[in-house]
Coordinates of N, CA and C in Angstrom, one line a residue:
X1 N 96.5 108.0 127.8 CA 95.0 106.7 127.6 C 95.5 106.3 125.7
X2 N 95.5 105.0 125.8 CA 95.4 104.7 124.1 C 94.5 104.1 124.2
X3 N 93.3 105.4 122.8 CA 92.5 104.7 121.8 C 93.0 104.1 121.0
X4 N 91.2 103.7 120.1 CA 91.5 101.7 119.4 C 92.6 102.7 118.3
X5 N 92.7 102.0 117.8 CA 93.6 102.2 116.6 C 93.6 101.2 115.2
X6 N 93.2 101.7 114.2 CA 92.8 101.3 113.2 C 93.8 100.7 111.6
X7 N 93.3 99.7 111.5 CA 94.7 98.7 110.8 C 94.0 98.8 109.2
X8 N 93.7 99.4 108.0 CA 94.1 99.0 106.9 C 94.3 98.1 106.0
X9 N 93.9 97.5 104.9 CA 94.6 96.0 103.6 C 94.2 96.7 103.1
X10 N 95.1 96.9 102.3 CA 95.1 97.2 100.2 C 93.9 96.3 100.1
X11 N 92.6 96.9 99.3 CA 91.8 96.0 98.5 C 91.9 95.6 97.2
X12 N 91.9 94.1 97.1 CA 91.6 93.9 95.3 C 93.2 93.7 95.3
X13 N 94.4 93.8 96.2 CA 95.3 93.3 95.6 C 95.7 92.3 95.7
X14 N 96.8 91.9 95.4 CA 97.0 90.4 95.7 C 97.9 90.2 96.8
X15 N 97.8 89.1 98.0 CA 98.5 88.9 98.8 C 100.4 89.7 99.2
X16 N 100.2 90.4 99.3 CA 102.0 91.6 99.8 C 102.8 90.0 100.2
X17 N 104.2 90.3 99.2 CA 104.9 89.5 98.9 C 106.6 89.8 100.4
X18 N 105.8 91.0 100.7 CA 107.3 91.8 101.8 C 106.6 91.2 102.9
X19 N 107.2 92.1 103.8 CA 107.3 91.5 105.4 C 107.0 92.9 105.8
X20 N 106.3 93.1 107.0 CA 106.5 94.5 108.0 C 106.9 93.7 109.3
X21 N 108.3 94.2 109.4 CA 108.9 94.2 111.3 C 108.7 95.4 112.0
X22 N 107.8 95.3 113.3 CA 107.2 96.0 113.9 C 107.9 96.4 115.9
X23 N 108.5 97.2 115.4 CA 109.5 97.2 116.8 C 108.3 97.5 117.7
X24 N 108.6 97.4 118.9 CA 107.6 97.3 119.9 C 108.5 97.5 121.5
X25 N 108.2 98.5 122.3 CA 109.0 98.3 124.1 C 108.1 99.3 124.6
X26 N 108.6 99.6 125.7 CA 108.9 100.9 126.7 C 109.5 101.8 126.2
X27 N 108.6 102.9 126.6 CA 109.5 104.5 126.2 C 110.7 104.0 127.5
X28 N 112.0 104.2 126.5 CA 113.2 104.3 127.6 C 114.1 103.1 126.8
X29 N 113.3 101.8 126.6 CA 114.2 101.1 126.5 C 114.8 101.1 125.6
X30 N 115.2 101.8 124.2 CA 115.7 101.4 123.5 C 115.7 101.3 121.8
X31 N 114.3 101.7 122.0 CA 114.2 101.6 120.6 C 114.1 102.0 119.3
X32 N 114.6 103.1 119.6 CA 115.3 104.2 118.7 C 116.5 103.7 117.9
X33 N 117.3 103.8 119.4 CA 118.4 103.4 119.2 C 118.6 102.4 118.5
X34 N 118.0 100.7 118.4 CA 117.9 99.8 118.4 C 117.9 100.2 116.7
X35 N 116.9 100.8 116.1 CA 116.4 100.8 114.9 C 118.1 101.4 113.9
X36 N 118.3 102.7 115.2 CA 119.6 103.2 114.4 C 120.7 102.3 113.6
X37 N 120.5 101.7 114.4 CA 121.9 100.5 114.5 C 121.9 99.7 113.2
X38 N 120.3 99.3 112.8 CA 120.5 98.6 111.7 C 120.1 99.3 110.5
X39 N 119.7 100.5 110.7 CA 119.6 101.7 109.4 C 120.7 101.8 109.2
X40 N 121.5 102.3 109.9 CA 123.0 102.2 109.0 C 123.8 100.9 108.6
X41 N 123.4 99.5 109.3 CA 123.8 98.4 108.4 C 123.1 98.2 107.0
X42 N 122.2 98.7 107.1 CA 121.2 98.2 106.0 C 121.1 99.5 105.0
X43 N 121.8 100.5 105.0 CA 122.2 102.1 104.7 C 122.8 101.2 102.8
X44 N 121.9 101.9 101.7 CA 122.2 101.4 100.3 C 121.1 100.3 99.7
X45 N 120.7 99.9 100.7 CA 119.6 98.6 100.2 C 118.3 99.2 99.8
X46 N 117.9 98.9 99.3 CA 116.3 99.2 98.5 C 115.1 98.2 98.7
X47 N 116.3 97.4 99.3 CA 114.8 96.5 99.5 C 114.7 96.9 101.2
X48 N 114.9 97.3 101.8 CA 115.3 97.6 103.5 C 114.1 99.0 102.8
X49 N 112.8 99.2 103.6 CA 112.8 100.7 104.3 C 112.3 100.9 105.9
X50 N 112.8 101.4 106.3 CA 112.7 102.1 107.2 C 110.8 103.4 107.4
X51 N 110.5 103.2 108.0 CA 109.5 103.8 107.5 C 109.1 105.1 108.5
X52 N 109.3 106.5 108.2 CA 109.1 107.9 108.9 C 107.7 107.5 109.5
X53 N 106.9 107.6 110.5 CA 105.6 107.7 111.2 C 105.2 109.4 110.8
X54 N 103.9 109.4 110.3 CA 103.8 110.8 111.1 C 103.2 110.8 112.5
X55 N 103.4 112.2 113.2 CA 103.1 112.5 114.7 C 102.3 113.5 114.8
X56 N 101.9 113.7 115.8 CA 101.4 115.0 115.8 C 102.0 115.2 116.8
X57 N 103.0 115.9 116.7 CA 103.8 116.6 118.0 C 104.8 117.4 116.9
X58 N 105.4 118.9 117.7 CA 106.4 119.3 116.6 C 107.5 118.7 115.8
X59 N 108.1 118.5 115.1 CA 109.3 118.0 114.4 C 110.6 118.7 115.1
X60 N 110.6 119.6 116.3 CA 112.2 119.8 117.3 C 111.9 118.9 118.2
X61 N 110.5 118.5 118.1 CA 110.6 117.7 119.9 C 111.2 116.0 120.2
X62 N 111.3 116.1 121.6 CA 112.3 115.2 121.8 C 112.0 113.6 121.4
X63 N 112.5 112.8 120.6 CA 112.3 111.7 119.9 C 112.5 111.4 119.1
X64 N 111.9 110.5 118.0 CA 112.4 110.2 116.9 C 112.0 111.1 115.9
X65 N 112.6 110.6 114.7 CA 112.5 111.9 113.6 C 111.6 111.2 113.3
X66 N 110.6 112.6 113.0 CA 109.0 111.6 112.4 C 108.9 113.2 111.5
X67 N 107.5 113.2 110.6 CA 106.7 113.7 109.7 C 105.6 114.7 110.8
X68 N 106.1 115.5 111.4 CA 105.2 116.3 112.3 C 103.6 117.4 110.7
X69 N 103.0 116.7 112.1 CA 101.4 117.0 111.4 C 100.9 117.2 112.5
X70 N 99.8 118.8 111.7 CA 98.6 119.0 113.0 C 97.6 118.0 113.5
X71 N 96.7 118.3 114.4 CA 96.0 117.1 114.6 C 94.6 117.3 113.6
X72 N 94.5 118.2 112.8 CA 93.3 118.6 112.1 C 93.6 117.3 111.0
X73 N 95.2 117.9 110.1 CA 95.5 117.6 109.1 C 95.6 115.9 109.3
X74 N 96.0 115.4 110.6 CA 95.8 113.9 110.8 C 94.5 113.3 110.8
X75 N 93.7 114.0 111.7 CA 92.3 113.2 111.3 C 91.9 113.1 109.4
X76 N 92.1 114.2 108.5 CA 92.1 114.5 107.0 C 92.9 113.3 106.4
X77 N 94.1 113.1 107.2 CA 94.6 112.5 106.3 C 93.7 111.0 106.4
X78 N 93.2 110.6 108.3 CA 93.1 108.8 108.5 C 91.9 109.1 107.8
X79 N 90.9 110.5 107.5 CA 89.7 109.7 106.8 C 89.4 109.3 105.2
X80 N 90.1 110.0 104.7 CA 91.2 109.3 103.4 C 92.2 108.6 102.8
X81 N 91.9 108.0 104.2 CA 93.1 106.5 104.2 C 94.4 106.6 103.3
X82 N 94.6 108.2 104.4 CA 96.3 107.9 103.9 C 97.3 106.4 105.0
X83 N 96.2 106.0 105.9 CA 97.7 104.9 106.6 C 97.6 104.1 106.6
X84 N 98.2 103.0 106.5 CA 97.8 102.1 106.8 C 97.2 101.9 108.5
X85 N 98.0 102.0 109.2 CA 98.1 101.7 110.4 C 97.7 103.1 110.9
X86 N 97.1 104.1 111.9 CA 96.8 105.2 112.5 C 95.9 104.3 114.6
X87 N 96.7 105.0 114.8 CA 96.0 105.0 116.3 C 96.4 106.2 117.5
X88 N 96.0 106.7 118.4 CA 96.5 107.1 119.7 C 96.7 107.3 120.5
X89 N 97.7 107.5 121.7 CA 98.2 107.9 122.4 C 98.8 108.8 123.5
X90 N 98.7 109.3 124.4 CA 98.8 109.8 125.5 C 99.0 111.3 124.6
X91 N 97.9 111.3 124.2 CA 97.4 112.3 124.0 C 98.2 113.0 122.4
X92 N 98.3 112.2 121.6 CA 99.2 112.1 120.6 C 98.7 111.1 119.3
X93 N 98.3 111.3 118.1 CA 98.2 111.1 117.1 C 98.7 110.1 116.3
X94 N 99.7 108.5 116.0 CA 100.9 108.4 115.3 C 100.1 107.4 113.9
X95 N 100.9 108.0 112.5 CA 100.2 106.9 111.7 C 101.3 106.0 110.7
X96 N 101.4 105.3 110.1 CA 102.0 105.0 109.0 C 101.6 104.9 108.1
X97 N 102.5 105.7 107.0 CA 102.0 105.6 106.0 C 101.3 104.6 104.9
X98 N 100.2 105.2 104.1 CA 99.5 103.7 103.5 C 100.4 103.5 101.9
X99 N 101.6 104.1 101.7 CA 102.5 103.9 101.2 C 103.7 102.7 100.9
X100 N 103.5 102.1 102.2 CA 104.2 101.1 102.4 C 103.5 100.0 102.3
X101 N 102.3 100.0 101.7 CA 101.9 99.0 101.0 C 102.5 98.6 99.5
X102 N 103.0 99.8 99.3 CA 103.7 99.9 97.8 C 104.9 99.1 97.7
X103 N 105.6 99.3 98.5 CA 107.1 98.5 99.1 C 106.4 96.5 99.8
X104 N 105.8 96.1 100.1 CA 105.3 95.3 100.6 C 104.8 94.5 98.9
X105 N 104.0 95.1 97.9 CA 104.0 94.5 97.4 C 104.8 94.0 96.1
X106 N 105.7 95.0 96.0 CA 107.1 94.7 95.5 C 108.8 93.9 96.5
X107 N 107.9 93.2 97.6 CA 108.9 91.8 98.5 C 109.6 92.5 98.6
X108 N 109.5 94.1 98.8 CA 110.8 94.6 100.1 C 110.3 94.1 102.1
X109 N 111.2 94.6 102.9 CA 110.8 94.1 104.5 C 110.5 96.2 104.5
X110 N 110.1 96.2 105.3 CA 109.6 97.1 106.1 C 109.6 97.4 107.7
X111 N 110.4 98.4 108.1 CA 110.7 97.6 109.7 C 110.3 99.4 110.1
X112 N 108.8 99.4 111.2 CA 108.7 100.1 111.6 C 108.8 100.3 113.2
X113 N 108.6 101.7 113.5 CA 108.4 101.6 115.4 C 107.0 101.9 115.8
X114 N 106.7 100.5 116.1 CA 105.1 100.4 116.1 C 105.0 100.6 117.7
X115 N 103.7 100.3 118.3 CA 102.8 100.1 119.7 C 102.1 98.9 119.5
X116 N 102.4 98.2 121.3 CA 102.0 97.2 121.8 C 100.3 97.3 121.6
X117 N 99.4 98.7 122.1 CA 98.1 98.6 121.7 C 98.1 98.7 120.8
X118 N 98.5 98.9 119.4 CA 97.8 98.7 118.2 C 98.6 97.4 117.5
X119 N 99.2 97.1 118.3 CA 98.9 95.8 116.8 C 98.2 94.7 116.5
X120 N 97.4 94.5 116.6 CA 95.9 93.5 116.3 C 95.8 95.0 114.6
X121 N 95.6 95.8 115.0 CA 95.9 96.4 113.4 C 96.7 96.7 112.9
X122 N 97.6 96.3 113.4 CA 98.8 96.3 112.4 C 98.7 94.8 111.8
X123 N 98.2 93.4 113.0 CA 97.8 92.6 112.2 C 96.9 92.5 110.8
X124 N 96.3 93.6 110.8 CA 94.8 93.6 110.0 C 95.6 94.3 108.9
X125 N 96.2 95.3 109.4 CA 96.7 95.6 107.6 C 97.8 95.3 107.1
X126 N 99.0 94.2 107.8 CA 100.4 93.3 107.1 C 99.9 92.2 107.6
X127 N 99.2 91.7 106.6 CA 99.2 89.7 107.2 C 100.4 89.0 107.2
X128 N 101.2 89.8 106.6 CA 102.8 89.1 107.2 C 103.4 89.7 107.7
X129 N 103.9 89.8 109.0 CA 104.0 90.1 110.5 C 105.5 89.8 111.4
X130 N 106.4 90.6 111.8 CA 106.9 89.9 112.8 C 107.2 91.2 113.9
X131 N 106.7 90.9 114.7 CA 106.6 91.7 116.2 C 108.3 91.4 116.7
X132 N 109.3 92.4 116.8 CA 110.5 92.7 117.8 C 109.8 93.5 119.0
X133 N 109.6 92.6 120.1 CA 109.4 93.0 120.9 C 111.2 93.6 122.2
X134 N 111.3 94.5 122.2 CA 112.6 95.7 123.0 C 112.4 95.7 124.4
X135 N 113.0 94.7 125.3 CA 112.8 94.8 126.2 C 114.4 95.0 127.0
X136 N 114.4 95.1 128.6 CA 115.1 95.9 129.1 C 114.6 95.4 130.5
X137 N 115.6 94.7 131.5 CA 116.0 94.5 132.8 C 115.4 96.4 134.0
X138 N 114.0 96.0 134.6 CA 113.3 96.9 135.4 C 114.1 98.3 136.0
X139 N 115.6 98.0 136.0 CA 116.1 98.6 136.8 C 116.9 99.2 135.7
X140 N 117.0 98.9 135.0 CA 118.1 99.7 133.9 C 117.0 100.2 133.2
X141 N 115.4 99.9 132.7 CA 114.9 101.0 132.1 C 114.9 102.0 132.9
X142 N 114.2 102.1 134.5 CA 113.8 102.7 135.3 C 115.4 104.3 135.6
X143 N 116.7 103.6 135.8 CA 117.5 104.6 135.1 C 117.3 105.7 134.5
X144 N 117.4 104.3 132.9 CA 116.9 105.8 131.8 C 115.5 106.7 131.8
X145 N 115.2 106.4 132.1 CA 113.3 107.2 132.1 C 114.1 108.8 133.1
X146 N 114.5 107.5 134.6 CA 115.0 109.0 135.3 C 115.8 110.0 135.0
X147 N 116.9 109.4 134.4 CA 118.2 110.7 132.9 C 117.4 111.4 132.6
X148 N 116.3 110.6 131.9 CA 115.6 111.7 130.8 C 115.4 112.8 131.2
X149 N 114.6 112.6 132.3 CA 114.4 114.2 133.2 C 112.5 114.6 133.5
X150 N 112.4 113.3 132.3 CA 110.8 114.2 131.4 C 109.7 113.3 132.5
X151 N 109.9 112.5 133.2 CA 108.6 112.2 133.9 C 108.8 112.1 135.0
X152 N 107.7 112.0 136.4 CA 107.9 112.1 137.8 C 108.4 110.3 138.3
X153 N 108.7 110.6 139.0 CA 108.2 108.6 139.9 C 107.2 108.3 139.8
X154 N 106.3 108.6 139.9 CA 105.3 107.7 140.1 C 104.6 107.4 137.8
X155 N 105.0 108.2 136.9 CA 105.0 107.9 135.9 C 106.0 107.3 135.5
X156 N 106.9 107.3 136.0 CA 107.9 106.2 136.0 C 107.4 105.0 136.3
X157 N 107.1 104.7 137.5 CA 106.4 103.2 138.1 C 105.4 102.9 137.1
X158 N 104.4 103.6 136.7 CA 103.5 103.0 135.5 C 103.4 102.7 134.3
X159 N 105.0 103.6 133.8 CA 105.8 102.8 132.7 C 106.0 101.8 133.3
X160 N 106.6 100.9 133.7 CA 107.3 99.7 134.5 C 106.5 98.8 134.3
X161 N 105.0 99.2 135.1 CA 104.5 98.6 135.1 C 103.0 98.0 133.8
X162 N 103.6 98.7 133.1 CA 102.3 98.5 131.3 C 103.5 97.8 130.5
X163 N 105.1 97.8 131.3 CA 106.3 96.9 130.2 C 105.9 95.2 130.2
X164 N 105.3 95.4 131.2 CA 105.0 93.5 131.5 C 103.5 93.3 130.6
X165 N 102.8 94.0 130.4 CA 101.9 93.6 129.5 C 102.1 92.5 128.7
X166 N 101.0 91.7 128.9 CA 101.6 90.6 127.9 C 101.6 90.8 126.2
X167 N 102.3 89.8 125.3 CA 101.8 90.5 123.8 C 101.0 89.0 123.8
X168 N 100.1 89.4 122.3 CA 99.4 88.7 122.1 C 99.8 87.5 121.8
X169 N 99.4 86.2 121.9 CA 99.9 84.8 122.2 C 99.9 84.5 121.0
X170 N 99.4 84.7 119.6 CA 99.2 84.4 118.3 C 99.8 84.5 117.7
X171 N 100.7 85.5 117.8 CA 101.5 86.6 117.0 C 102.9 85.9 117.1
X172 N 104.1 86.1 116.1 CA 104.9 86.0 116.0 C 105.8 86.8 116.9
X173 N 106.4 86.8 117.6 CA 107.4 87.8 118.4 C 108.7 87.4 118.9
X174 N 109.2 88.2 118.6 CA 110.9 87.3 118.7 C 111.1 88.5 120.2
X175 N 111.9 88.5 121.1 CA 112.3 89.5 122.0 C 114.0 89.7 122.0
X176 N 114.1 90.9 121.7 CA 115.4 91.5 122.2 C 115.9 92.3 123.3
X177 N 116.6 91.2 124.6 CA 117.1 92.5 125.6 C 118.0 93.7 125.9
X178 N 117.5 94.6 125.6 CA 118.6 95.5 125.0 C 119.1 96.3 126.5
X179 N 119.2 95.5 127.9 CA 119.8 96.1 129.2 C 121.1 96.3 129.0
X180 N 121.9 95.7 127.8 CA 123.8 96.3 127.8 C 124.2 96.6 126.9
X181 N 125.3 96.7 126.4 CA 125.5 96.5 124.9 C 124.7 97.0 124.3
X182 N 124.3 98.1 123.3 CA 123.5 98.6 122.3 C 124.0 97.9 120.8
X183 N 125.5 97.3 120.7 CA 126.2 96.9 120.1 C 125.5 95.3 119.8
X184 N 125.4 95.0 120.9 CA 125.3 93.5 121.3 C 123.8 93.7 120.6
X185 N 122.7 93.9 121.1 CA 121.3 94.2 120.7 C 120.9 94.1 119.4
X186 N 121.8 95.2 118.8 CA 121.5 95.8 117.7 C 122.0 94.6 116.6
X187 N 123.1 94.2 116.5 CA 123.6 93.1 115.8 C 122.7 91.5 115.8
X188 N 121.6 91.6 117.0 CA 120.8 90.9 117.1 C 119.7 91.1 116.4
X189 N 119.5 92.1 115.9 CA 118.4 92.8 115.3 C 118.8 92.9 114.1
X190 N 119.8 93.1 113.6 CA 120.2 93.3 112.5 C 120.0 91.6 111.9
X191 N 120.8 90.4 112.6 CA 120.5 89.0 111.8 C 119.2 88.7 112.1
X192 N 117.8 89.2 112.8 CA 116.5 89.0 112.3 C 116.1 89.5 111.2
X193 N 116.7 90.8 110.6 CA 115.8 91.1 109.5 C 116.9 90.5 108.4
X194 N 118.3 90.3 108.5 CA 118.4 89.4 107.1 C 118.4 88.3 107.3
X195 N 117.7 87.2 108.2 CA 117.1 86.2 108.1 C 115.5 86.4 107.5
X196 N 114.5 87.6 107.6 CA 113.5 87.3 107.4 C 113.7 87.5 105.6
X197 N 114.5 88.6 105.4 CA 115.0 89.7 104.2 C 115.1 87.9 103.1
X198 N 116.0 87.5 104.0 CA 116.2 85.7 103.4 C 114.9 85.1 102.3
X199 N 114.2 85.1 103.6 CA 112.9 84.3 103.0 C 111.8 84.7 101.8
X200 N 112.0 86.1 102.0 CA 111.4 87.2 101.1 C 111.2 87.0 99.5

């Protein structure tokens, strides 16, 4: 279950010149793989940042490379304003560090692994926001989830149902179909980032 997300914009600062790209999509759709593809393409550039989220799960757990924190530390950080956006889902806490505001003030591009349920909070924290909605055909997604062996058939069916939930209509959203060759979808993400970079 997802709890209400919180987004915090910096107070008293001029509007950020940079932009945030929030990559969202259901589990198993390949968000991490796409972001890794783009991360390698932009390696060495100082104006494109891939955010390492803080998550209340062990460092050696399966999934994205993250900064592990305890639940108690997460709550302390949230109260102290250490997060630009934070939310809870499926028993875990997720936080985007407030330091991203410094990157945005410098006119940089910040790419984050987001959450559909937290997009309103992202919009509050980051007025210049582009949402990349990663999708895959249901049969492809079901096969990937089943291959991981971490969920029951009922869990997978529930995930597939959530994957069709609509995104807010008033947000800037670009959809990438990652049903096939990763390189094709990866190049599409790279092109989007390069296009936005030319605008900021």
